[in-house]
XYZ file of C-alpha atoms in Angstrom:
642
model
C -7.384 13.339 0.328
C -5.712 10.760 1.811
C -2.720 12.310 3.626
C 1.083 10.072 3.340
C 3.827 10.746 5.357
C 7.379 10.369 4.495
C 9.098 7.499 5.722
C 11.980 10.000 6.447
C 10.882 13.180 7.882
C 7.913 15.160 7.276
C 7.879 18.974 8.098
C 4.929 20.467 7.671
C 3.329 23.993 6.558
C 0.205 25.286 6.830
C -1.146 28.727 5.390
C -4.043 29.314 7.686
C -7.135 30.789 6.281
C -7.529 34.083 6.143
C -10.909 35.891 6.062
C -10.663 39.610 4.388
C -12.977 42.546 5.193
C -13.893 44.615 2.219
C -11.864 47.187 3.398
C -8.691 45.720 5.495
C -5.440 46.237 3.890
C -4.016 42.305 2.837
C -1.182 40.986 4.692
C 0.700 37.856 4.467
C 0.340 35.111 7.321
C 3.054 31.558 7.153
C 2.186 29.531 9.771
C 4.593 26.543 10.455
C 3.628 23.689 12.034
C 6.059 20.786 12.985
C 4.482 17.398 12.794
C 7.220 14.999 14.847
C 7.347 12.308 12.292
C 6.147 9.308 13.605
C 9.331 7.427 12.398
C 12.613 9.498 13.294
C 15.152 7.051 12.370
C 18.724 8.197 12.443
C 20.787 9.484 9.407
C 23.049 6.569 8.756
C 26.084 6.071 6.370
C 23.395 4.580 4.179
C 21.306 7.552 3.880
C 23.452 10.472 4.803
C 23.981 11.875 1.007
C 20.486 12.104 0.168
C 18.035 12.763 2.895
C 14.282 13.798 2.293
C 12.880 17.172 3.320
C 8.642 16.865 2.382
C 6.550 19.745 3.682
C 3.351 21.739 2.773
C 4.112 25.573 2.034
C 2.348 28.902 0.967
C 2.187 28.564 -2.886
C 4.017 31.854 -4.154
C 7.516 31.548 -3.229
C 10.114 28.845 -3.066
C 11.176 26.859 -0.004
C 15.080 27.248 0.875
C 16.021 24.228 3.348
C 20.098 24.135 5.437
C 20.869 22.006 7.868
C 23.507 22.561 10.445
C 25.054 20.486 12.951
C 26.657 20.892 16.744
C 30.171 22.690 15.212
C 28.107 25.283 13.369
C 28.783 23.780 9.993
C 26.335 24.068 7.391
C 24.988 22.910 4.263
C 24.186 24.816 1.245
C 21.313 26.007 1.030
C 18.951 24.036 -0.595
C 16.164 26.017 -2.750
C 13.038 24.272 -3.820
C 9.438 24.839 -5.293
C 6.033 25.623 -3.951
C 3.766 23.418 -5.778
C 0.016 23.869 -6.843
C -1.152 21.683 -3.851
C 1.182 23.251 -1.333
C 3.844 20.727 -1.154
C 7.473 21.046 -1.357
C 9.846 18.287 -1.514
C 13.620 18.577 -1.196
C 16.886 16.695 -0.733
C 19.796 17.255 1.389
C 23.509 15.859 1.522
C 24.430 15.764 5.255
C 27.913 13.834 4.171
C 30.023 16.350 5.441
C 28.177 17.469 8.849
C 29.237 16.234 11.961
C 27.908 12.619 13.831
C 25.409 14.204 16.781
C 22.523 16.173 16.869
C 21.821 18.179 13.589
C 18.866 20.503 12.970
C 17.133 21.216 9.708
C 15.587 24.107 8.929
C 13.111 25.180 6.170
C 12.146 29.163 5.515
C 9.582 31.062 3.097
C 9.633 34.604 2.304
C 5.856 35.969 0.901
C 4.935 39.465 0.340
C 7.201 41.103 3.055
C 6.563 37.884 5.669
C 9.199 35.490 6.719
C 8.615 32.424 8.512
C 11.068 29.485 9.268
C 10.678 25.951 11.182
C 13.287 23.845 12.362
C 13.472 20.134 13.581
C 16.521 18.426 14.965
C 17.733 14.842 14.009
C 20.237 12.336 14.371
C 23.316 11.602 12.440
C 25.111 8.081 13.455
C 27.719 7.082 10.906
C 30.536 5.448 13.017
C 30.944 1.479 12.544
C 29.557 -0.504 15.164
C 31.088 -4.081 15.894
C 28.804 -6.093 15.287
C 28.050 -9.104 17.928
C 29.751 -12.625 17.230
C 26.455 -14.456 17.882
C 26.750 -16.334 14.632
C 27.534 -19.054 14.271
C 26.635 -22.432 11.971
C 26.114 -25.343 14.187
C 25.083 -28.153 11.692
C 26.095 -29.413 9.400
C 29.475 -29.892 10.723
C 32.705 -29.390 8.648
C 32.970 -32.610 6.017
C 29.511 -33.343 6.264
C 28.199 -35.718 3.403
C 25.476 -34.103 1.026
C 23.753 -37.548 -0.969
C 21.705 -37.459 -3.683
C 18.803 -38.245 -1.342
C 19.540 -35.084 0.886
C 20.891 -32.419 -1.964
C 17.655 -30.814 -2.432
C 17.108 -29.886 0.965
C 19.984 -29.301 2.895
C 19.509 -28.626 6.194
C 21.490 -25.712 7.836
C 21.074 -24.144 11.534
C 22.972 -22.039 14.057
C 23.204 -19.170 16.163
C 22.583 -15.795 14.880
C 21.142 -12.013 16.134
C 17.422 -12.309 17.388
C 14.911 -10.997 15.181
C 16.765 -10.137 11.812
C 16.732 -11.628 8.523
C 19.192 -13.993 7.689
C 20.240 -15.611 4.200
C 22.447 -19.121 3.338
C 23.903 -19.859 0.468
C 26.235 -22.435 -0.474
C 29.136 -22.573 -3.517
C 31.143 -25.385 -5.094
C 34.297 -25.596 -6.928
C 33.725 -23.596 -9.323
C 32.130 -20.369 -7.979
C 28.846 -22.079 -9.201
C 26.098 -20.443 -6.562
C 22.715 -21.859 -5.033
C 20.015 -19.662 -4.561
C 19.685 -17.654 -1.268
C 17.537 -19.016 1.018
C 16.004 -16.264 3.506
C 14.648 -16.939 6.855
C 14.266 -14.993 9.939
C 16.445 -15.273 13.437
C 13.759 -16.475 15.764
C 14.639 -16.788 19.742
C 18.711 -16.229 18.238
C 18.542 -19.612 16.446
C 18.033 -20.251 12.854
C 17.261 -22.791 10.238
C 16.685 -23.334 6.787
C 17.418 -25.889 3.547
C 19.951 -25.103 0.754
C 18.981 -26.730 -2.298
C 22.454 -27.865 -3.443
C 20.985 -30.048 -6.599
C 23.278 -27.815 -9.271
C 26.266 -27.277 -7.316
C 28.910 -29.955 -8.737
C 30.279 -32.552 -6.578
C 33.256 -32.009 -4.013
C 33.651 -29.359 -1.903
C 31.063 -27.295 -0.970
C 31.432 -24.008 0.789
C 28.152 -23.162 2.729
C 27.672 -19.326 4.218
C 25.515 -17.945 6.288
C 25.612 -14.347 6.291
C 23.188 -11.457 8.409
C 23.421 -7.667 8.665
C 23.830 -6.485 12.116
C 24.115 -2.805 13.071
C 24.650 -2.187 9.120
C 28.192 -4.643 8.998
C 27.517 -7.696 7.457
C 28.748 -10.824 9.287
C 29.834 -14.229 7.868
C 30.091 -17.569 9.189
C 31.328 -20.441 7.357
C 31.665 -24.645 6.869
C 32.637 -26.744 4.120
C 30.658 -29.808 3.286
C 31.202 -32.741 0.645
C 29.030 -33.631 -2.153
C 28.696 -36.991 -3.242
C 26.534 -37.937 -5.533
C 27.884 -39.936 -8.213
C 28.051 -43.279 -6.339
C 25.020 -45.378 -7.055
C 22.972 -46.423 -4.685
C 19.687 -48.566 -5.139
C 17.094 -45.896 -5.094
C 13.706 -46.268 -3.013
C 10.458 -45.970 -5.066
C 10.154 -42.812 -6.700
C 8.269 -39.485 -3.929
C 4.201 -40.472 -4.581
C 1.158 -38.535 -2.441
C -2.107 -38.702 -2.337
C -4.442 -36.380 -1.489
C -6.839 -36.054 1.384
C -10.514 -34.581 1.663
C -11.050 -31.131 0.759
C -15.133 -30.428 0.116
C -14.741 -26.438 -0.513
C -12.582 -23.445 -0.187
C -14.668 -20.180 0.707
C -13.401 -17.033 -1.093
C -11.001 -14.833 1.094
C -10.406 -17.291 3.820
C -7.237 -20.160 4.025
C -8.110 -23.418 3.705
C -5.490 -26.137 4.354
C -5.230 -29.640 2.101
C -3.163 -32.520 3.698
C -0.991 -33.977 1.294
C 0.132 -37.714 2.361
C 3.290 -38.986 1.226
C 3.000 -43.456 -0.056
C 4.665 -44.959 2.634
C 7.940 -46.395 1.744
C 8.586 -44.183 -1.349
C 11.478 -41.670 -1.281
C 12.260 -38.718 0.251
C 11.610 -35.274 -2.397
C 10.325 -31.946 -3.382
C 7.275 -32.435 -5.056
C 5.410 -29.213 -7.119
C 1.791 -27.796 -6.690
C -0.222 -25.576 -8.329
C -3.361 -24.038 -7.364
C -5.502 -22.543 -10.527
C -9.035 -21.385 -11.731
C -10.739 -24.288 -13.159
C -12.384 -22.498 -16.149
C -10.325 -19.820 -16.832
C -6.762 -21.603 -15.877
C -5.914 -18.575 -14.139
C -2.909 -19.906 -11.885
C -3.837 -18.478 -8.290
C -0.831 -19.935 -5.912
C 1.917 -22.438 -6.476
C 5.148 -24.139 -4.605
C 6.737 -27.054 -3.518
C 6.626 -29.615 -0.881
C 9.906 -31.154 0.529
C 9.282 -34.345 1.586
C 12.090 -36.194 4.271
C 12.265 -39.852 4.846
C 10.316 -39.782 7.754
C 7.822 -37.496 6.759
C 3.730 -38.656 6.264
C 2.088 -35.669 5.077
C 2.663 -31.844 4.400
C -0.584 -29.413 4.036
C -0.760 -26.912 0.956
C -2.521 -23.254 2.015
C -5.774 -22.865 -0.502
C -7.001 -19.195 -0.255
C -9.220 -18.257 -3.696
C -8.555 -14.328 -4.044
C -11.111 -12.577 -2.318
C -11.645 -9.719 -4.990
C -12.436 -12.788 -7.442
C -16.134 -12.837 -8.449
C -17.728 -16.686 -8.577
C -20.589 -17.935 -9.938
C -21.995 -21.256 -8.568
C -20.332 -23.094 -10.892
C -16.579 -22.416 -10.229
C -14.020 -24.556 -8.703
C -10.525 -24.939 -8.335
C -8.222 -27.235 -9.324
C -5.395 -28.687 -7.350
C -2.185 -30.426 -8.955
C 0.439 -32.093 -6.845
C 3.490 -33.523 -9.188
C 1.984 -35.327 -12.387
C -0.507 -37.209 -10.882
C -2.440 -36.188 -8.419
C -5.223 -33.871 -9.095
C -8.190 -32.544 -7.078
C -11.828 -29.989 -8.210
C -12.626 -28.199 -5.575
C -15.772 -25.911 -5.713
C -15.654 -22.329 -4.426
C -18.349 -20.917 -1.668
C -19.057 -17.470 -2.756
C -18.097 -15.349 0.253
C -17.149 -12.059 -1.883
C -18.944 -8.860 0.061
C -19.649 -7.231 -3.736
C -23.220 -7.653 -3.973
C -24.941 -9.245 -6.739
C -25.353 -7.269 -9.992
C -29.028 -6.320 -9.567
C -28.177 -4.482 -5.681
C -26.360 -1.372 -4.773
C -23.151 -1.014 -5.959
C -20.877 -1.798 -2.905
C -20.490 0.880 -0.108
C -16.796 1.653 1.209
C -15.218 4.178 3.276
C -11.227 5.485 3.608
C -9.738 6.198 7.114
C -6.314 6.581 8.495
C -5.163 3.682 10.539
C -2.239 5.184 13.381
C -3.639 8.919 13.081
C -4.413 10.477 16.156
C -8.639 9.689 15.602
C -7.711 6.173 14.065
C -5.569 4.365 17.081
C -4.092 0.695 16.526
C -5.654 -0.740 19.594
C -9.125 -0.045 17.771
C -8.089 -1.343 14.674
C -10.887 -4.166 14.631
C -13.270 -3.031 16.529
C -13.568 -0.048 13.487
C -13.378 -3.114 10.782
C -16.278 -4.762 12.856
C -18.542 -1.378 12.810
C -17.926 -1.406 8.755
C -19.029 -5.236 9.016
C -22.316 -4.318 11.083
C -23.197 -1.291 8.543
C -22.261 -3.626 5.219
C -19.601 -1.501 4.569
C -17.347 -3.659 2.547
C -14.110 -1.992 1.374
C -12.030 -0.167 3.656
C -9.019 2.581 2.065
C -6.119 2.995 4.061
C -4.083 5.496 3.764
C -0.147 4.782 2.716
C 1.372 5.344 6.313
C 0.291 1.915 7.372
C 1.329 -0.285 3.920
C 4.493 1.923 3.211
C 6.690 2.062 6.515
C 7.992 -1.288 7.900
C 7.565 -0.037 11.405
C 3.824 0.659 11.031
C 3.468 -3.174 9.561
C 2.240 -4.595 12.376
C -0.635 -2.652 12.302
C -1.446 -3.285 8.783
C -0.938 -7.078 9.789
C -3.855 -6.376 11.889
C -5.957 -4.419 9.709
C -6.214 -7.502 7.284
C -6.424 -9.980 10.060
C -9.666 -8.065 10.999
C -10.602 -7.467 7.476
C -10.367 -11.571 7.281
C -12.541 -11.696 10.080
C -15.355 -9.644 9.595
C -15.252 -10.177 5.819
C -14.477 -6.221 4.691
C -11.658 -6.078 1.642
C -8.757 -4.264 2.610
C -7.658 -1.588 -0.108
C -4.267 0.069 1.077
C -2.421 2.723 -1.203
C 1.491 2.964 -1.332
C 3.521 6.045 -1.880
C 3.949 6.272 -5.465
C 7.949 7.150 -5.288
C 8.782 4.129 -2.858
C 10.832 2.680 -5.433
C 10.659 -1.081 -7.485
C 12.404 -2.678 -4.649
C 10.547 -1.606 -1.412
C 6.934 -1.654 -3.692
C 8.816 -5.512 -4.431
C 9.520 -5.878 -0.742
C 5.809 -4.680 0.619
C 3.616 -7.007 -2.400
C 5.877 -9.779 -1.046
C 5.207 -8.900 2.654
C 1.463 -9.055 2.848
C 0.386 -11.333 -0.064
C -3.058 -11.370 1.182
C -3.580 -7.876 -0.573
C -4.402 -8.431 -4.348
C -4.989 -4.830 -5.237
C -2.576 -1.766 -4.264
C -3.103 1.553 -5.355
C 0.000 3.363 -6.272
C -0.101 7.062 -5.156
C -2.649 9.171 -4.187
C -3.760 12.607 -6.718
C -0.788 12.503 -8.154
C -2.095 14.333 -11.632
C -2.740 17.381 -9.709
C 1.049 17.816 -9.043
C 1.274 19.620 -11.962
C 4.794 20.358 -13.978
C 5.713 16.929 -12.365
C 3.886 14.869 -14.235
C 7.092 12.782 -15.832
C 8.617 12.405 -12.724
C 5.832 11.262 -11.058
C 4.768 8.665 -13.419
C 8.571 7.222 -14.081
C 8.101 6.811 -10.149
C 4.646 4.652 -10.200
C 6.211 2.834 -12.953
C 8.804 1.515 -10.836
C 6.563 0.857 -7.696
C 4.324 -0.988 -10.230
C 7.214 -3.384 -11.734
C 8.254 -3.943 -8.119
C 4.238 -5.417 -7.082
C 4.056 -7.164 -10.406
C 7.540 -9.077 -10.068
C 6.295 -10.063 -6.531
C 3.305 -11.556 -7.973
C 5.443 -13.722 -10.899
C 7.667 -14.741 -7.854
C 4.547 -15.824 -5.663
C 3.053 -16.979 -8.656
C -0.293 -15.570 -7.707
C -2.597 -12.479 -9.955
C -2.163 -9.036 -8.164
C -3.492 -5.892 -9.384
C -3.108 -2.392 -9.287
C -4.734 0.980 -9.519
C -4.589 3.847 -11.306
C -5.708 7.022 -9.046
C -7.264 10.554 -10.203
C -9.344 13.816 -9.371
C -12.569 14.894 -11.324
C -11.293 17.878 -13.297
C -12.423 20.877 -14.686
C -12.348 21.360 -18.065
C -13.425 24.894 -18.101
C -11.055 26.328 -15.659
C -7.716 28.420 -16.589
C -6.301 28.604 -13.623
C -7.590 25.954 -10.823
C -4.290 23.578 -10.840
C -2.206 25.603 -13.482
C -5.381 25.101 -15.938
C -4.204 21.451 -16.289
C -7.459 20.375 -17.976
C -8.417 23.114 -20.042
C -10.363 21.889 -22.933
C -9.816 18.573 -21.974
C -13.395 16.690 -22.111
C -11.357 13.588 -20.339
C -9.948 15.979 -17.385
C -7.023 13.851 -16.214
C -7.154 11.239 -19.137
C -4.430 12.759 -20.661
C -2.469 11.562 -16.983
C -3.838 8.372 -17.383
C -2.728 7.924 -21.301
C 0.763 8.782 -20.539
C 1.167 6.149 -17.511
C -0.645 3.428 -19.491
C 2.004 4.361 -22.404
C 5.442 4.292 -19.989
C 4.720 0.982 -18.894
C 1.833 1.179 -15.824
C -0.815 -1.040 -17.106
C -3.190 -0.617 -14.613
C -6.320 -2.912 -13.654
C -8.661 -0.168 -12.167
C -9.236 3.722 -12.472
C -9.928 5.064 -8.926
C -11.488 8.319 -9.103
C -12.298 11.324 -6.373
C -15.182 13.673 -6.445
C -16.458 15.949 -3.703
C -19.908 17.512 -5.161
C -21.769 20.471 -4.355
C -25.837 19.812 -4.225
C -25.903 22.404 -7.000
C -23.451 20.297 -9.175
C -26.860 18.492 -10.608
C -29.291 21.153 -9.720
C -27.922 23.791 -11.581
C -27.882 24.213 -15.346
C -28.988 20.615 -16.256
C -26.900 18.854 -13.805
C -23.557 20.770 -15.886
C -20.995 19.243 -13.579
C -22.471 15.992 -13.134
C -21.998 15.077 -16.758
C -18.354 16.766 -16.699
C -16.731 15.214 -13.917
C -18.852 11.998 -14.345
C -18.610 11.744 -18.156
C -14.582 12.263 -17.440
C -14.965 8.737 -15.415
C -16.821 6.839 -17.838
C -15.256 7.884 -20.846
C -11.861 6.424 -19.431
C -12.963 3.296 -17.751
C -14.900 2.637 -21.431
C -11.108 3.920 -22.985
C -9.132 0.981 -21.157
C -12.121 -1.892 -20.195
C -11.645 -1.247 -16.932
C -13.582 -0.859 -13.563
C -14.028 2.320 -11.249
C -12.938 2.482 -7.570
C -15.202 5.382 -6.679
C -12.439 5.776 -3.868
C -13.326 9.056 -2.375
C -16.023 11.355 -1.964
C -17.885 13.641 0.322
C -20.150 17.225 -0.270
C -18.083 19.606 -0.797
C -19.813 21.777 1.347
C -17.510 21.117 4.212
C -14.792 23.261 2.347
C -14.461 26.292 3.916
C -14.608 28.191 0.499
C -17.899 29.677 0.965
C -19.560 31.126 3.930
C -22.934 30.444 2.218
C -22.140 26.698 1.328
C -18.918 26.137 3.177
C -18.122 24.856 7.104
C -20.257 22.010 7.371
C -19.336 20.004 10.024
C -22.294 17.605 11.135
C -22.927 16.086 7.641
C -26.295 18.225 7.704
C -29.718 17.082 7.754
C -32.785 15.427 5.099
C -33.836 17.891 3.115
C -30.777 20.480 3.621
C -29.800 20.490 -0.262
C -26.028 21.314 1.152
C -24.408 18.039 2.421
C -26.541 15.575 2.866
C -28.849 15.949 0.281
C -26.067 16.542 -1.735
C -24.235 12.940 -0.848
C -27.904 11.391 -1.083
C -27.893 12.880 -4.739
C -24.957 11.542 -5.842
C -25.039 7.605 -4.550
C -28.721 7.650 -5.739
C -26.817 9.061 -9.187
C -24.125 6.646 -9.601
C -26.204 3.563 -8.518
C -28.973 4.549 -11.437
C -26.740 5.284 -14.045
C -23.161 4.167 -13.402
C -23.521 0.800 -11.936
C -22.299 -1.235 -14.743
C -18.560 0.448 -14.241
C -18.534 2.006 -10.611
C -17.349 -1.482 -8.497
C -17.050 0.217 -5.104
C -17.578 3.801 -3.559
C -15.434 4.527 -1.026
C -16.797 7.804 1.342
C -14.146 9.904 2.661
C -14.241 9.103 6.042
C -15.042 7.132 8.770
C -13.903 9.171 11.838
C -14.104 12.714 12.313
C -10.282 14.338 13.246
C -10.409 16.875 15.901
C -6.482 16.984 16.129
C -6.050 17.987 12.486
C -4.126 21.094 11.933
C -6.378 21.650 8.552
C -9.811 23.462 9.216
C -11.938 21.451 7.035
C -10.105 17.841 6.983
C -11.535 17.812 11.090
C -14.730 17.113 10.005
C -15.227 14.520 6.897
C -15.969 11.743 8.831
C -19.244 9.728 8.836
C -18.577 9.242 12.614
C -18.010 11.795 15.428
C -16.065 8.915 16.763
C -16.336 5.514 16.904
C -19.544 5.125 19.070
C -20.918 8.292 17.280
C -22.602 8.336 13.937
C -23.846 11.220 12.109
C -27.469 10.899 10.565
C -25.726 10.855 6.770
C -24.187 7.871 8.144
C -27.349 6.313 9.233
C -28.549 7.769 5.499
C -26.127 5.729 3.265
C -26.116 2.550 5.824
C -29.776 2.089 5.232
C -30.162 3.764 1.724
C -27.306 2.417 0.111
C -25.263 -0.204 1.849
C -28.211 -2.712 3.605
């Protein structure tokens, strides 16, 4: 239920409900809609050979995509499937179209109807000079690199404001350091280059930055000497200062003082779980001359669960060691409460604006709702990041765990780049119902096998634990048809999903699960699809030893499938045995008899979305908007989360 965009372009199309008399003859309706993506970046050189096309179409017919520019030229025509969730996703060379405006057009042909959509978008491939703004400043040509300074060279300059850029030096013999990246800040930069392996003589430094797409070079030779012996100063020692406690989730800072008089150095830390020896952070401390005292960061993972007896431990170099304890501040409630209440929402949708970005976090806090989902927009496009900076900022705050999902074909490096980006997040869910995308299954899951060895080499570079999440629908196992009869037979539903990620390499730390129930899903014939879908979710969490994110549910009464069930759209009312009674049912279920593997239940959502082109998807929230709760809202907040 959570709905991604494409970092790309997203067209989308929606087959509007159509309600049938007995006796009216059946026609065919396509409606397109045209959602302006939210990021329209130009087609580059970069991209130009393989650009995106993602849409949702009228399952039935395939989607045929061209794209033409300003002279009229075109390019084949693309011809692509209609999947069982309405989704079609395509690919189109624009190499040989012309720079300038070029539109793309998509067109479906169903039972005698024809429909087409077109958006228009912008192809830039010429080379751009790039500015001569860099430049290195210091260290100046046949500078001396010591023994005392090799470690932690320092290098600075002028460069393009606001980009990334990277040193690295080389000596004699090609030999290279490692790249050191830091960011252009106010068009100046700085940064070390550890220059301890590089031999002695020469040394050819670089810095180097992308600008425009060219990649600009500036460079200045230094000497290394390091053989001549000098008498060396007492070896780097620290000790540490006070610490009393670190509370779980939030930063605390440890000053590390450097012996006055002893030498200038990097000196190691680690950070680790005093029982378990769980490393939890790690790095090094450069230490000049002059320097008195650096300060290590000490955050214990918030999803971590204490007891009153855990601490962590604290190792600077080979000596110098300090227990801290941990204050429990994790939001899961203690084993003998409810099992912790959650909700999902859409941060940047039309009902979910940034500027209210805390001020929703703080209304979760109020209510003890402790987990907010987010969907992938915010964690998966760099432009959006800001606002996910803000969402765990608030999150931080107001003490609610942030659980953000990534778009499961982003790729090992960007799911690398993102895990590195906002190391505060120690769970990401990669992809959203992707099982029910059925005939893609091996596609799919070589995808969220990538995005998953991109998060997990993050984590070995940060040195910290981060985890991921498996994600899947409740599935029935008597139905022939319902998404191409995927789990016919199958007493597991989508465990047979699950068993072939687990075996191509996605060793996932959680199941998340969805499940919208009717009221009659227990009522009716001995509670029937309460033990289906539910005895799907325990027999896999029991299959891999894992815990259940509970990640989205709702009734299902606000489908419009039914007009004796369907089109609810206030949450109903006590005692209406459609949706509230029928959410009631089900919290009251999984807290009695599923508490020792459910960890969280997320609802599905917070806001209602008027805007939403989508009939039903308007009105899931547990809030008409933010000011406005619905009484299954006041319900589960007293019920179930307080």
């Amino acid at each position: 239920m959570i709905k991604q965009t494409t970092y790309y372009l997203m067209l989308s199309m929606l087959v509007l409900n159509t309600t049938w008399a007995a006796t009216a003859k059946k026609t065919t309706v396509i409606n397109l809609v045209i959602e302006t993506p939210k990021v329209n970046a130009p087609i580059t050189k970069v991209n130009q050979e393989a650009v995106i096309v993602n849409g949702v179409c009228s399952q039935g017919a395939p989607v045929r995509i061209i794209a033409t520019d300003s002279a009229n030229k075109s390019t084949e025509i693309q011809w692509t499937g209609c999947n069982s969730y309405s989704d079609f996703h395509g690919q189109l060379n624009l190499g040989a179209l012309k720079d300038g405006s070029i539109t793309i057009k998509t067109m479906q042909d169903l039972n005698g109807a024809s429909k087409a959509v077109t958006v228009n978008v912008v192809k830039t491939t010429a080379v751009v000079t790039p500015p001569t703004t860099l430049n290195i400043l210091s260290p100046v040509k046949d500078f001396a690199v010591t023994t005392a300074n090799q470690a932690s060279v320092e290098i600075s300059g002028k460069c393009a404001d606001k980009l990334v850029m990277k040193l690295q030096a080389t000596d004699s013999v090609n030999k290279l350091s490692e790249i050191t990246w830091i960011m252009c800040e106010n068009s100046n930069f700085w940064g070390p280059i550890n220059m301890t392996s590089l031999k002695d003589g020469n040394i050819n430094v670089r810095a180097f930055q992308e600008v425009n797409g060219v990649m600009v070079n500036k460079y200045v030779n230094v000497i290394k000497k390091t053989a001549v012996v000098t008498p060396p100063a007492p070896a780097l020692a620290v000790t540490l200062g006070v610490l009393a406690s670190v509370k779980e989730g939030v930063a605390s800072l440890l000053t590390v003082n450097k012996v006055a008089g002893t030498a200038a150095g990097t000196m190691a830390y680690q950070v680790f779980n005093n029982a378990s020896k769980a490393v939890i952070s790690s790095g090094s401390l450069v230490f000049a001359a002059n320097d008195t005292s650096k300060t290590i960061s000490i955050l214990a993972p918030e999803d971590s669960v204490y007891n009153a007896d855990m601490k962590l431990e604290i190792k600077v170099g080979a000596f110098a060691s300090l227990i801290v304890p941990v204050v429990d501040n994790d939001p899961i409630p203690p084993v003998s409460s409810k099992i912790m209440m959650g909700i999902n929402g859409h941060d940047n949708f039309d009902a979910y604006p940034a500027s209210e970005i805390e001020a929703r976090v703080k209304v979760l806090a109020d209510r003890n709702i402790r987990s907010f989902r987010n969907g992938g927009d915010s964690s998966s496009q760099e432009p959006l990041w800001d606002s996910m900076d803000a969402l765990i900022a608030a999150g931080k705050k107001h003490n609610v765990i942030i659980r953000p999902a990534l778009y499961h074909w982003l790729g090992e490096a960007q799911a690398y780049k993102i895990a590195k980006r906002f190391p505060d997040i120690r769970v990401w869910e990669i992809g959203n119902e992707v099982d029910g995308d059925v005939g893609n299954e091996a596609k799919n899951i070589a995808q969220m096998v990538q995005v998953y060895k991109g998060i997990k080499r993050a984590a070995a570079e940060m040195g910290i634990e981060i985890k991921t999440t498996i994600n899947i629908m409740a599935c029935n196992s008597d139905a022939t048809t319902a998404q191409g009869g995927r789990c016919y037979k199958k007493a597991d539903g989508s465990g047979y999903f699950v068993d072939a990620a687990y075996a191509a390499g996605f060793k996932f730390d959680y199941i998340s699960f969805h499940y919208y129930p009717y009221y009659t899903d227990k009522a009716d014939n001995n509670g029937y699809y309460y033990k289906m879908y539910l005895g799907q979710m325990r027999t896999l969490a029991e299959r891999y030893n894992v815990k259940i994110l509970f990640n989205e549910t709702n009734c299902a009464e606000i489908y419009p499938w039914s007009v004796t069930t369907g089109n609810v759209t206030d949450g109903g009312y006590a005692g209406d045995k459609r949706c509230y009674d029928s959410l009631k049912q089900l919290l009251t279920e999984l807290n009695t008899n599923y508490k020792d593997i459910v960890q969280e239940i997320n609802l599905y959502e917070m806001l209602d979305e008027p805007s939403h082109p989508v009939t039903h998807e308007k009105h899931f929230g547990m809030m008409y908007d933010l000011n406005n709760p619905k009484p299954v809202f006041e319900m589960i907040t007293k019920e179930f989360a307080k």
